[in-house]
Short mmCIF file of C-alpha atoms and ligand atoms in Angstrom, two decimals:
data_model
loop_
_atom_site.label_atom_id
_atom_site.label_comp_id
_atom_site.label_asym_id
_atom_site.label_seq_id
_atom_site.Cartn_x
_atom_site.Cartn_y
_atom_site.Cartn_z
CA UNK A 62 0.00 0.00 0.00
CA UNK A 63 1.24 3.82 -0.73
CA UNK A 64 -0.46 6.66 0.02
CA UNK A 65 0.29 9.06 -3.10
CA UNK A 66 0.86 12.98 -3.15
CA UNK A 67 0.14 14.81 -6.49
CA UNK A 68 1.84 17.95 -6.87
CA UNK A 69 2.34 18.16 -10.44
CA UNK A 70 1.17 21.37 -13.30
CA UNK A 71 -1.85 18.91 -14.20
CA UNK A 72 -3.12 17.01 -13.55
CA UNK A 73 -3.89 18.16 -9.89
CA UNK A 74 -5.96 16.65 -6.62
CA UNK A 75 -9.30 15.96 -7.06
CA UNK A 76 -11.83 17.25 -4.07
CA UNK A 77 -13.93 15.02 -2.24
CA UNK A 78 -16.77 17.31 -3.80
CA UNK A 79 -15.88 16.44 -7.31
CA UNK A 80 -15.18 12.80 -6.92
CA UNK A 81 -18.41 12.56 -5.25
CA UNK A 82 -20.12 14.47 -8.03
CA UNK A 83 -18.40 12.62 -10.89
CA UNK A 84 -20.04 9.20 -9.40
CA UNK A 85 -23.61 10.26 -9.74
CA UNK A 86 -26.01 8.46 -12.37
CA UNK A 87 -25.36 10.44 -15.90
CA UNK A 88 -28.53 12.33 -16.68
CA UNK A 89 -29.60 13.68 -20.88
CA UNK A 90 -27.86 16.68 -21.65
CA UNK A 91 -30.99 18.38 -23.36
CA UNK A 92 -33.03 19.22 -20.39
CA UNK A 93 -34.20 21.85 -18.15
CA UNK A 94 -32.02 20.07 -15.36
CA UNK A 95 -28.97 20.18 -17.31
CA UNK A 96 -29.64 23.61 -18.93
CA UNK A 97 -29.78 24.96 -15.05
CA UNK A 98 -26.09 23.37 -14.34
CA UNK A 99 -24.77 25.02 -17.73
CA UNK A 100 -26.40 28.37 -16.91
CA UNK A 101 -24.63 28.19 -12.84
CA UNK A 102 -21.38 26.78 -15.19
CA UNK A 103 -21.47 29.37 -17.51
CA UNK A 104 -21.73 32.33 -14.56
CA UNK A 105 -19.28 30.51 -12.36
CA UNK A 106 -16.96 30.75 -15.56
CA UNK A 107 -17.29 34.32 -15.95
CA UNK A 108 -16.47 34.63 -12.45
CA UNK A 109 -13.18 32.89 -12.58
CA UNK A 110 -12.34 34.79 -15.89
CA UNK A 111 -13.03 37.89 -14.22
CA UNK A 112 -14.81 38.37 -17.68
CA UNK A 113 -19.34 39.93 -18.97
CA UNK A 114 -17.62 37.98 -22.07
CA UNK A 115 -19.13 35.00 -23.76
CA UNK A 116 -17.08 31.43 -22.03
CA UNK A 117 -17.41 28.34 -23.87
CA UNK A 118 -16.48 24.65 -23.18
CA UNK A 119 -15.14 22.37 -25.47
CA UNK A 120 -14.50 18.80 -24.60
CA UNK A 121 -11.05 18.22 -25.36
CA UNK A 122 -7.77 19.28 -23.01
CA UNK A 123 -6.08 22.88 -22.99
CA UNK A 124 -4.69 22.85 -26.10
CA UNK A 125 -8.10 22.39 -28.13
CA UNK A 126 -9.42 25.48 -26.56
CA UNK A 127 -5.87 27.14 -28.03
CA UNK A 128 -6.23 25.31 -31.49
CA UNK A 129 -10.03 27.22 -31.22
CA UNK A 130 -8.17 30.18 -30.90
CA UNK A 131 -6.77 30.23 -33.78
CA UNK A 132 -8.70 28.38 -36.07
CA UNK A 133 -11.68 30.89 -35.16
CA UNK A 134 -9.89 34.04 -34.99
CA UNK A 135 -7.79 33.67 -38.34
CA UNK A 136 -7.18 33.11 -42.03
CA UNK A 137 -4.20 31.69 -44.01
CA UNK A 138 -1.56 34.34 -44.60
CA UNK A 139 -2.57 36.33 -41.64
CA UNK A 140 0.03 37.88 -39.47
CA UNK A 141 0.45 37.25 -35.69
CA UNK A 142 2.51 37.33 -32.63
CA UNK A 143 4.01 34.55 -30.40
CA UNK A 144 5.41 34.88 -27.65
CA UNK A 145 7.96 32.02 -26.69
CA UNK A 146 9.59 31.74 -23.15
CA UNK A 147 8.81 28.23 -22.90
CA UNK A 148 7.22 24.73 -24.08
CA UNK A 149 4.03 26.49 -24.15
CA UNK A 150 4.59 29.55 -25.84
CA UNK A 151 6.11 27.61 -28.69
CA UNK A 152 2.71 25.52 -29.17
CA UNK A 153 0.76 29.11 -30.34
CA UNK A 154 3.73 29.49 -32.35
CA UNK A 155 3.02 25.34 -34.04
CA UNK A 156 -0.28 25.45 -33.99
CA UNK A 157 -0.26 28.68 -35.86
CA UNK A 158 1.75 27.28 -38.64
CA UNK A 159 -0.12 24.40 -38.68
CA UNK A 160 -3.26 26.53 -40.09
CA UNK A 161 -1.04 28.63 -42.55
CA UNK A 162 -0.16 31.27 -40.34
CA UNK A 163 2.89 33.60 -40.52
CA UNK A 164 4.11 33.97 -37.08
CA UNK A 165 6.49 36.54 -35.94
CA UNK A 166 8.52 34.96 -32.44
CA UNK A 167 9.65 36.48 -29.50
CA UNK A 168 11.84 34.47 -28.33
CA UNK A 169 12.40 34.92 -24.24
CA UNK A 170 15.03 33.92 -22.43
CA UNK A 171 13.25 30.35 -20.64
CA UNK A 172 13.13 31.37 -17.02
CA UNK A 173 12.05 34.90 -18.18
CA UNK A 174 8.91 37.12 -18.58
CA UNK A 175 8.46 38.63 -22.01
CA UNK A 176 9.21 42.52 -21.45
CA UNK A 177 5.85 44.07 -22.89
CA UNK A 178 7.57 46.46 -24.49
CA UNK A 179 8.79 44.00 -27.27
CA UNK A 180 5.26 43.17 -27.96
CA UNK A 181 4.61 46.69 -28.37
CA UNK A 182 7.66 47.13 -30.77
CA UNK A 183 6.75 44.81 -32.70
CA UNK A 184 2.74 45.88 -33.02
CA UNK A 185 4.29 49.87 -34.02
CA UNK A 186 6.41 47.85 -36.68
CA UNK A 187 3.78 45.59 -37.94
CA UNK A 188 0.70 47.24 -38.45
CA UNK A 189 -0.87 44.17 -39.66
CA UNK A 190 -0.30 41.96 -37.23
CA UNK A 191 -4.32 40.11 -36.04
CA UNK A 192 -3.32 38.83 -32.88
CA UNK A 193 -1.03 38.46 -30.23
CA UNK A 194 -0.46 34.88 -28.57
CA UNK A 195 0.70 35.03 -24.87
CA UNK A 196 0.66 32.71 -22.33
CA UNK A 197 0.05 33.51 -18.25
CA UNK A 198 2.19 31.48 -16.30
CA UNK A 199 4.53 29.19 -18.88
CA UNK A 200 4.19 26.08 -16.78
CA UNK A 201 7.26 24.99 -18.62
CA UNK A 202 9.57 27.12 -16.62
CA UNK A 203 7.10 28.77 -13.68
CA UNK A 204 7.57 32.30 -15.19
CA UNK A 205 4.74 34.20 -14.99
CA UNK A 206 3.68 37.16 -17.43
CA UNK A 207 3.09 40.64 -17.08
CA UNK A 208 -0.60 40.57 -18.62
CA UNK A 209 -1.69 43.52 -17.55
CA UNK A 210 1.20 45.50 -19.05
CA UNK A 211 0.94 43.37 -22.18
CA UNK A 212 -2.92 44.10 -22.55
CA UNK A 213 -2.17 47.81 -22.37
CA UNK A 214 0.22 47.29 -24.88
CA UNK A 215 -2.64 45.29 -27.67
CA UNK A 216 -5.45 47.34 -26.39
CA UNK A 217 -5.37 50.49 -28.79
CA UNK A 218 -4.21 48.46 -31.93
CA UNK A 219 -5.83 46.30 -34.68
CA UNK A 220 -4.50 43.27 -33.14
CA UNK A 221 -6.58 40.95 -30.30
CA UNK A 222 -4.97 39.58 -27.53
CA UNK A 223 -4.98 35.91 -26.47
CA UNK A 224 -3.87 34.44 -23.20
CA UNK A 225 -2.93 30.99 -22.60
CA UNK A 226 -4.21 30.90 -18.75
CA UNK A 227 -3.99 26.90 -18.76
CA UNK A 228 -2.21 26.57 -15.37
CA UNK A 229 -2.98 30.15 -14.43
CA UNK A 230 -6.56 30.33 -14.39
CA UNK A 231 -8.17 30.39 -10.65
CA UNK A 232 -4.69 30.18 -9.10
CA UNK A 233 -2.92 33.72 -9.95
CA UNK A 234 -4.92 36.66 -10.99
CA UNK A 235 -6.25 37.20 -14.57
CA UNK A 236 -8.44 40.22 -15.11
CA UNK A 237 -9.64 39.34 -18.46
CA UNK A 238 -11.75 42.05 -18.96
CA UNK A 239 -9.62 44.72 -17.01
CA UNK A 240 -6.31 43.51 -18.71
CA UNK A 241 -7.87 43.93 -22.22
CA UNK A 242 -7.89 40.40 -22.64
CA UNK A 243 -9.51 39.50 -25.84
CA UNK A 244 -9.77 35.85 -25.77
CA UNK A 245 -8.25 33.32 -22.71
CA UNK A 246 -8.18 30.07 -22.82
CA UNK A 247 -7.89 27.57 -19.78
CA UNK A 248 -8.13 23.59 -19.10
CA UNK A 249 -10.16 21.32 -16.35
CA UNK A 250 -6.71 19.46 -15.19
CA UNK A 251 -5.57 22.03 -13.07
CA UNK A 252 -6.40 25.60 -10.96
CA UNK A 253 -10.11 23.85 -11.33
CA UNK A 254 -9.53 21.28 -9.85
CA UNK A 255 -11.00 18.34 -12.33
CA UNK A 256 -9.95 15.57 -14.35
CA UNK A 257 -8.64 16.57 -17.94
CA UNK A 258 -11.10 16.73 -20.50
CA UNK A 259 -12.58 20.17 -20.70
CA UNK A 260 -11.03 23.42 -22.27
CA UNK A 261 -12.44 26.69 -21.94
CA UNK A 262 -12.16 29.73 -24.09
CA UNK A 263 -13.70 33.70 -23.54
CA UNK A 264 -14.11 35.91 -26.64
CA UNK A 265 -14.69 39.60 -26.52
CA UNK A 266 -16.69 42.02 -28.69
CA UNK A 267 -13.36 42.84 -30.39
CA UNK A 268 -12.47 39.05 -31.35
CA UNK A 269 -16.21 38.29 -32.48
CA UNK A 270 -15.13 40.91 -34.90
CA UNK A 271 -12.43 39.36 -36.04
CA UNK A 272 -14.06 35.61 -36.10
CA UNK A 273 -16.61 36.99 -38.59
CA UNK A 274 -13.95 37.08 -40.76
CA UNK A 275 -12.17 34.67 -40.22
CA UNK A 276 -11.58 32.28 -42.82
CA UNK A 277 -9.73 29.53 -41.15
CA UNK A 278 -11.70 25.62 -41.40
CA UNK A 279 -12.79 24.93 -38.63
CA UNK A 280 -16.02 21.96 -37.82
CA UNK A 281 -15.95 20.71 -33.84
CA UNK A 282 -14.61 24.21 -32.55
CA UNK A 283 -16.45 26.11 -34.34
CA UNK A 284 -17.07 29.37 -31.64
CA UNK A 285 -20.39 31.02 -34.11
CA UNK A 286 -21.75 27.16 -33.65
CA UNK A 287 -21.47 27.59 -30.11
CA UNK A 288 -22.55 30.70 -29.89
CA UNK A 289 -25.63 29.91 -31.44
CA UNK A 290 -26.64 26.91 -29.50
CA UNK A 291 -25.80 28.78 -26.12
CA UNK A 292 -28.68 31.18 -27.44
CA UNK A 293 -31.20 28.40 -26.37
CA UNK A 294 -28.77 27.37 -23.39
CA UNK A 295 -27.73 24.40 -25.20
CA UNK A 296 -23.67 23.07 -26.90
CA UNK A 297 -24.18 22.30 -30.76
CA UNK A 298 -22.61 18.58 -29.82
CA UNK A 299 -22.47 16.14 -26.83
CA UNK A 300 -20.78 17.87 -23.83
CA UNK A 301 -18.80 16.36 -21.33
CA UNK A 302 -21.83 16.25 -18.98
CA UNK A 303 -20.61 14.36 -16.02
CA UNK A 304 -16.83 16.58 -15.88
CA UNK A 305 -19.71 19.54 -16.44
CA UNK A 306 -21.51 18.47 -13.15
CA UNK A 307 -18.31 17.87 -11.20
CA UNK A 308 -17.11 21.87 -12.70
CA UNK A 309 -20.41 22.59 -11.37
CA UNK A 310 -19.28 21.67 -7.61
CA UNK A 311 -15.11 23.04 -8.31
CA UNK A 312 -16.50 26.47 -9.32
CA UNK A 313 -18.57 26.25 -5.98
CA UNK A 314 -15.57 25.86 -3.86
CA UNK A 315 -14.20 28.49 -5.74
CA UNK A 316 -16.98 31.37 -5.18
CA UNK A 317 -16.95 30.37 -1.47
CA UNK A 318 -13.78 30.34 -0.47
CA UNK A 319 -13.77 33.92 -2.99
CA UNK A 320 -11.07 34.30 -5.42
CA UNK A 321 -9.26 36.46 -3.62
CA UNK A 322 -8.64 33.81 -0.95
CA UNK A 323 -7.83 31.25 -3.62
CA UNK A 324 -5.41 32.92 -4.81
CA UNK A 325 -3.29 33.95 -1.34
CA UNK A 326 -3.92 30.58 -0.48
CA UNK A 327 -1.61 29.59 -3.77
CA UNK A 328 0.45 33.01 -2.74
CA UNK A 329 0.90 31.11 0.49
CA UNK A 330 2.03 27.89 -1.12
CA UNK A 331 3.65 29.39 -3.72
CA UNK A 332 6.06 31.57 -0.81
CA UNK A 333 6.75 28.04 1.11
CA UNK A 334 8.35 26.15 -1.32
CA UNK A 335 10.19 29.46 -2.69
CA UNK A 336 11.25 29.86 0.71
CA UNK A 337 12.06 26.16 1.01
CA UNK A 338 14.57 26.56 -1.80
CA UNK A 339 16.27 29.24 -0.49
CA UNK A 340 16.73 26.56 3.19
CA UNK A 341 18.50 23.81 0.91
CA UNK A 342 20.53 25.47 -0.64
CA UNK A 343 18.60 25.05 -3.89
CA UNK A 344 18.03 27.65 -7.42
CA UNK A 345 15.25 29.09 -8.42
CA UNK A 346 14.92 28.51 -12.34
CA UNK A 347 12.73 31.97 -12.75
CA UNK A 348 13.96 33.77 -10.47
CA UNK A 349 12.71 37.53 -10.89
CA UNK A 350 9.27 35.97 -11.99
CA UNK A 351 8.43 33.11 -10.33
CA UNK A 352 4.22 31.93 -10.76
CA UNK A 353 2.31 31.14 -7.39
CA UNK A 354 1.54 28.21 -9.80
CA UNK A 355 4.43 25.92 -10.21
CA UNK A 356 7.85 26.33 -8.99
CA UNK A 357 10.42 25.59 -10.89
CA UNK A 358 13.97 24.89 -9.03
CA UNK A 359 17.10 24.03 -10.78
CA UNK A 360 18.60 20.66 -10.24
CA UNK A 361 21.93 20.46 -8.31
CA UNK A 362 25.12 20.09 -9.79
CA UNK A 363 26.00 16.29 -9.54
CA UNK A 364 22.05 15.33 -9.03
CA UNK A 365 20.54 13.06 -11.71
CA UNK A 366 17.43 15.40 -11.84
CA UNK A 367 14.93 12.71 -13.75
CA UNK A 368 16.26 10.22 -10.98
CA UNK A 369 15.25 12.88 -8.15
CA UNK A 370 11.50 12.47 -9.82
CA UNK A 371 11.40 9.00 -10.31
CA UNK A 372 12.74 7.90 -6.98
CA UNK A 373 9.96 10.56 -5.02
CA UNK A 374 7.28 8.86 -7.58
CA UNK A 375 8.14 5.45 -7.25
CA UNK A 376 9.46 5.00 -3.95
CA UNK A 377 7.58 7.51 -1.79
CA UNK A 378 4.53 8.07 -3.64
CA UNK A 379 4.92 11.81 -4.11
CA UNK A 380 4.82 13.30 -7.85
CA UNK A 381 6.41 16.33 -8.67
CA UNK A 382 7.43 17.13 -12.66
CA UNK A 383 10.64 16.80 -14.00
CA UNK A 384 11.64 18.96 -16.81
CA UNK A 385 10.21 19.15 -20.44
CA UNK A 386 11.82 19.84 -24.01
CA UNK A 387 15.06 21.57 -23.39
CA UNK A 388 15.09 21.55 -19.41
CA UNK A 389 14.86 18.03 -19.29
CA UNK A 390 16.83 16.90 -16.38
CA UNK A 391 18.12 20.20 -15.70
CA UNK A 392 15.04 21.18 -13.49
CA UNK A 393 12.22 19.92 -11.54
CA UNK A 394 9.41 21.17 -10.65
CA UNK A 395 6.30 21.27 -7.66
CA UNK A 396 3.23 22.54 -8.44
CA UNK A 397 1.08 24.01 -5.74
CA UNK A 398 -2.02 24.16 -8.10
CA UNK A 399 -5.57 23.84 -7.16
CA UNK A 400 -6.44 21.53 -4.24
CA UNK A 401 -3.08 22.08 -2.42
CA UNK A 402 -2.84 22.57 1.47
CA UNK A 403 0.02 23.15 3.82
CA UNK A 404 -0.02 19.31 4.38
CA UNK A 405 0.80 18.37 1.30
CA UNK A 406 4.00 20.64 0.59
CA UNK A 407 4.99 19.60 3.64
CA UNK A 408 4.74 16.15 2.73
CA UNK A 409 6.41 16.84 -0.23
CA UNK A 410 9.26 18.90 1.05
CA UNK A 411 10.02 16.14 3.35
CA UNK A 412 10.55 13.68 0.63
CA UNK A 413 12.42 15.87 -1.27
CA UNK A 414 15.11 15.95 1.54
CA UNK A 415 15.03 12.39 1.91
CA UNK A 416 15.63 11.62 -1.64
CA UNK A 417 18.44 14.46 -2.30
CA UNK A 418 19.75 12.75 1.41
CA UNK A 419 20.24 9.70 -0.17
CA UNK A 420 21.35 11.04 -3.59
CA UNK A 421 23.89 12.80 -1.75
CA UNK A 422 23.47 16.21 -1.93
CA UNK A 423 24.75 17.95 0.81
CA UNK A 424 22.38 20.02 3.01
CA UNK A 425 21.08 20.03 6.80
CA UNK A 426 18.02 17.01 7.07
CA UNK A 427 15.21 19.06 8.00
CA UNK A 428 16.16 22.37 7.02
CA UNK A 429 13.22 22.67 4.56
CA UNK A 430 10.65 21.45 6.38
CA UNK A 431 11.58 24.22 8.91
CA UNK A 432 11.66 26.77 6.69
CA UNK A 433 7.80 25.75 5.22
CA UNK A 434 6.74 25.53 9.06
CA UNK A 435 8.02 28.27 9.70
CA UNK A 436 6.38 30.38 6.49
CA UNK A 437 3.18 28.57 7.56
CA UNK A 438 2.85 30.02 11.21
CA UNK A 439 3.31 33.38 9.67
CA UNK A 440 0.26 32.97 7.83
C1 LIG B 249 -1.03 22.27 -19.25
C2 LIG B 249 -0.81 23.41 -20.15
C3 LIG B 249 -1.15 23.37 -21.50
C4 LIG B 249 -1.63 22.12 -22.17
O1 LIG B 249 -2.84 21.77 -21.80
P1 LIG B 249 -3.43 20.32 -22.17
O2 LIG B 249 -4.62 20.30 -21.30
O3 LIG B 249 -2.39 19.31 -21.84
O4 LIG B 249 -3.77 20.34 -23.60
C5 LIG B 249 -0.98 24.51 -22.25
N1 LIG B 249 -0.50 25.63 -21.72
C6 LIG B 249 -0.14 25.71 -20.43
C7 LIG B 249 0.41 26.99 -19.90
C8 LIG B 249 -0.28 24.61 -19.61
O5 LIG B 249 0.08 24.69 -18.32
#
């Protein structure tokens, strides 16, 4: 028997609440008792977007409510910008491409924010440039963006913004309709605290504008299609209805804790491990903008880092990430996403110090458990 920790970017913890509500009988998706759970899904959306904009759902992970994006908002031969300071800046950038769209990078430093002022460079250079592809906190290398600034940046131009808030959304603060965010996309598998299989996506006045032109194909994620069904409360195919139902009860927890207090309580997490890092020793991989989400810490010299995460995993029951694409082996990261408490980075932190122990990094035993206790009693 092992009792197992999850403390990875997504997936994340279930709730009692949602398990519970994911194991009641299914009921038909076209009726009035369904239509009331999308109508309290649909506000509680709008809540967590911080957004009077239209919020969709899509069954399909993250990324299909990022392909929507772009295969709404676009034609072939249209100009955009991507921002890349990470894994998941770089999938705008591919999926772009893949419908025929010329893409003009910024490439950031991994580990860094993307200094708005490139963005709006680029916009005063480009004056045909549709959108601009962002991403909230690049779970890839816990950096977190300056969307506010950026939004201020796209706000008086032709261009819409778009924000990937996959990881970011109900953990960190997004102010989609304060920031001047046009469109924002976001995922079930993680600040919501549900199983994968939903993506999200918000569309302002301004990108309705440019969908009706929009000349990219486009069949399943069609946003006009589910525009027009939501007009009699209603999603032009199938939805997810049972990862709807369990939303239903995340979104709850949500509005009562009160966003506000969601997102100190991730502050709060966020601050421990950071904190934690500092007690062992360890490195910070972003360290002038590290997310609340996901903290990303380098791995030691002389420290198999993929060994680190398979040995926590495996032999203690406690998952943190490793590193993807390029920082593969060179970092590892804990997410404090969602459904995390003190108890489990504790738990975590713990077996982190017991597995670089035995690895033989060299470090006081205890040293950042302490330092989490210790940022825990100061509330
Ligand atoms: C997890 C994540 C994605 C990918 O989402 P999927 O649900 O795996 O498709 C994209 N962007 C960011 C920032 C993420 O954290």
């Amino acid at each position: 028997m092992k009792k197992s920790y999850l403390l990875t970017p997504g997936p994340t913890p279930l709730p009692p609440q949602v398990c519970e509500a994911m194991a009641r009988p299914i009921i038909h998706h076209r009726t009035p008792q369904f239509q009331l759970i999308l109508k309290e899904v649909t506000e509680g959306l709008k809540y967590v977007f911080q957004t009077k904009n239209d919020v969709f759902v899509f069954v399909s992970s993250g990324t299909g409510a990022m392909e929507a994006a772009v295969a709404n908002l676009l034609s072939p031969g249209d100009a955009v910008i991507t921002v890349e300071g990470g894994k998941f800046g770089e999938r705008w950038t591919q999926i772009c491409q893949a419908y025929g769209i010329n893409t003009e990078v910024i490439k950031v430093q991994w580990g860094e924010a993307v200094a708005p002022h490139k963005i709006e460079e680029k916009l005063n250079n480009a004056r045909r440039i549709k959108a601009v592809f962002t991403t909230l906190c690049e779970t890839s290398t816990g950096a977190v963006n300056d969307i506010a600034a950026i939004g201020k940046a796209v706000k008086d131009t032709n261009a819409v913004l778009v924000v990937d808030a996959i990881s970011g959304l109900g953990a960190i603060d997004l102010e989609t309709d304060a920031w001047f965010c046009d469109v924002v996309v976001s995922g079930s598998q993680k600040g919501l605290m549900l199983p994968p299989g939903l993506g999200f996506i918000s569309v302002s006045q301004k990108a309705w504008k440019l969908i009706e032109s929009s000349r990219c194909p486009r069949y399943y994620f069609d946003l006009k299609a589910a525009k027009k069904a939501w007009e009699s409360t209603d999603t032009p195919f199938t939805p997810a209805i049972t990862l709807i139902i369990a939303l239903c009860e995340s979104l709850k927890m949500i509005k009562q804790d009160g966003l506000e207090n969601v997102f100190l309580r991730h502050k709060k997490m966020a601050d421990a491990t950071r904190l934690v890092v500092k007690a062992l020793g360890l490195e910070l991989f972003a360290p002038t903008c590290a997310s609340d989400v996901v903290t990303a810490i380098k791995v030691p010299q002389g420290i198999d880092g993929e060994k680190l995460v398979k040995t926590m995993r495996d032999t203690y029951g406690v998952t943190i990430a490793g590193g993807q694409a390029e920082l593969k082996g060179k970092v590892f990261r804990i997410a404090h996403i969602g459904f995390i408490e003190e108890s489990d980075i504790i738990a975590c932190i713990s077996c982190l110090e017991k597995v670089l122990h035995q690895m033989g990094y060299k470090f006081e035993l205890g040293q950042g458990v302490k330092a989490a206790e210790e940022a825990f009693l100061k509330g």
